[in-house]
PDB file of C-alpha atoms in Angstrom:
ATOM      1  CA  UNK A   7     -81.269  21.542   2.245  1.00  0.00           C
ATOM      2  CA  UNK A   8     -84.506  20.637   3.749  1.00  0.00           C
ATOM      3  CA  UNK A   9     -83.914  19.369   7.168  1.00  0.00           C
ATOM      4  CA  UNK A  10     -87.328  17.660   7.474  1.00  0.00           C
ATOM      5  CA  UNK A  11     -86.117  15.283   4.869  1.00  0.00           C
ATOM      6  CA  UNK A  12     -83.372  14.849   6.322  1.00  0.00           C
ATOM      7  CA  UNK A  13     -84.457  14.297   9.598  1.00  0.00           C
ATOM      8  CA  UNK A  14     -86.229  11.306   8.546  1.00  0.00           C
ATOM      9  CA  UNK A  15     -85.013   8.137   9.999  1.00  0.00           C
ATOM     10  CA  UNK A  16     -83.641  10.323  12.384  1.00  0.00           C
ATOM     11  CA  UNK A  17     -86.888  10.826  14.670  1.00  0.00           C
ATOM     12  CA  UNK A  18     -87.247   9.770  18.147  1.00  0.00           C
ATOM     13  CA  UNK A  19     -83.216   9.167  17.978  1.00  0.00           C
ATOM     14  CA  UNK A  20     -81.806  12.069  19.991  1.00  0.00           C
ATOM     15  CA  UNK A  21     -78.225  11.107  19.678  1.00  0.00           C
ATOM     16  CA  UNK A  22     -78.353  10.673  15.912  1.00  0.00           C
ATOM     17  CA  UNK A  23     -80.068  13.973  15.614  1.00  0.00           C
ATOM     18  CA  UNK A  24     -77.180  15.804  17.550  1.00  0.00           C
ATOM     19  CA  UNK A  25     -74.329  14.326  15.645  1.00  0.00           C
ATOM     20  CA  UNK A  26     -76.314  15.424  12.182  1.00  0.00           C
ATOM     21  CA  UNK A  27     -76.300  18.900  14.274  1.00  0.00           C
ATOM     22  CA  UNK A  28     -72.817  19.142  14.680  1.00  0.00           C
ATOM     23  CA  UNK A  29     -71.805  17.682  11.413  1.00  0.00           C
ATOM     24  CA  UNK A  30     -73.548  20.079   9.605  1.00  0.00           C
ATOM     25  CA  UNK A  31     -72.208  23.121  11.665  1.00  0.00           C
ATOM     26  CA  UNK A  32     -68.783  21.703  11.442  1.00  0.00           C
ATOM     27  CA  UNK A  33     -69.426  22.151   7.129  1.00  0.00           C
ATOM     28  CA  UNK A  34     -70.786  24.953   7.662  1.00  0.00           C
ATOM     29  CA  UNK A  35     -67.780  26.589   9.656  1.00  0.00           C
ATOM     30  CA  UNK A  36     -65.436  25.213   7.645  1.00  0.00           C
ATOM     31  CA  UNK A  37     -66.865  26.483   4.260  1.00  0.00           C
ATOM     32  CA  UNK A  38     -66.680  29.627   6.029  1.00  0.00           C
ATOM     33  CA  UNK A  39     -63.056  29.457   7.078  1.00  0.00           C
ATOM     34  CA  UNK A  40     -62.103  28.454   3.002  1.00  0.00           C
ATOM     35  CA  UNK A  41     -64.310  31.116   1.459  1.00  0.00           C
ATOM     36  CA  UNK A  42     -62.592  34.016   3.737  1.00  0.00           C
ATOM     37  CA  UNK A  43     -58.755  32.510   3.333  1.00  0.00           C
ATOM     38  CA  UNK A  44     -59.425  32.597  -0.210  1.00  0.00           C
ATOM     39  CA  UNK A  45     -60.418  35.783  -0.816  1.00  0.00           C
ATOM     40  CA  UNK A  46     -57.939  37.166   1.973  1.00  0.00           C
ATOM     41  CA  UNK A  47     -55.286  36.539  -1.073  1.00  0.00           C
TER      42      UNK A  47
END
């Protein structure tokens, strides 16, 4: 994922930028969580 792409639209709006922030950490984490309660079968 290329965050500078991305991030366009997004530039001089700090709020928007920090919800993209979390949203992708929030994925991130919970990709995480599935991939180790799958394999802890």
């Amino acid at each position: 994922m290329d965050l500078a792409v991305v991030g366009i639209g997004f530039e001089g709006n700090a709020a928007a930028t920090v919800i993209l922030g979390v949203v992708v950490m929030v994925v991130a984490f919970a990709l995480l969580y599935w991939r180790l309660k799958r394999e802890k079968k």
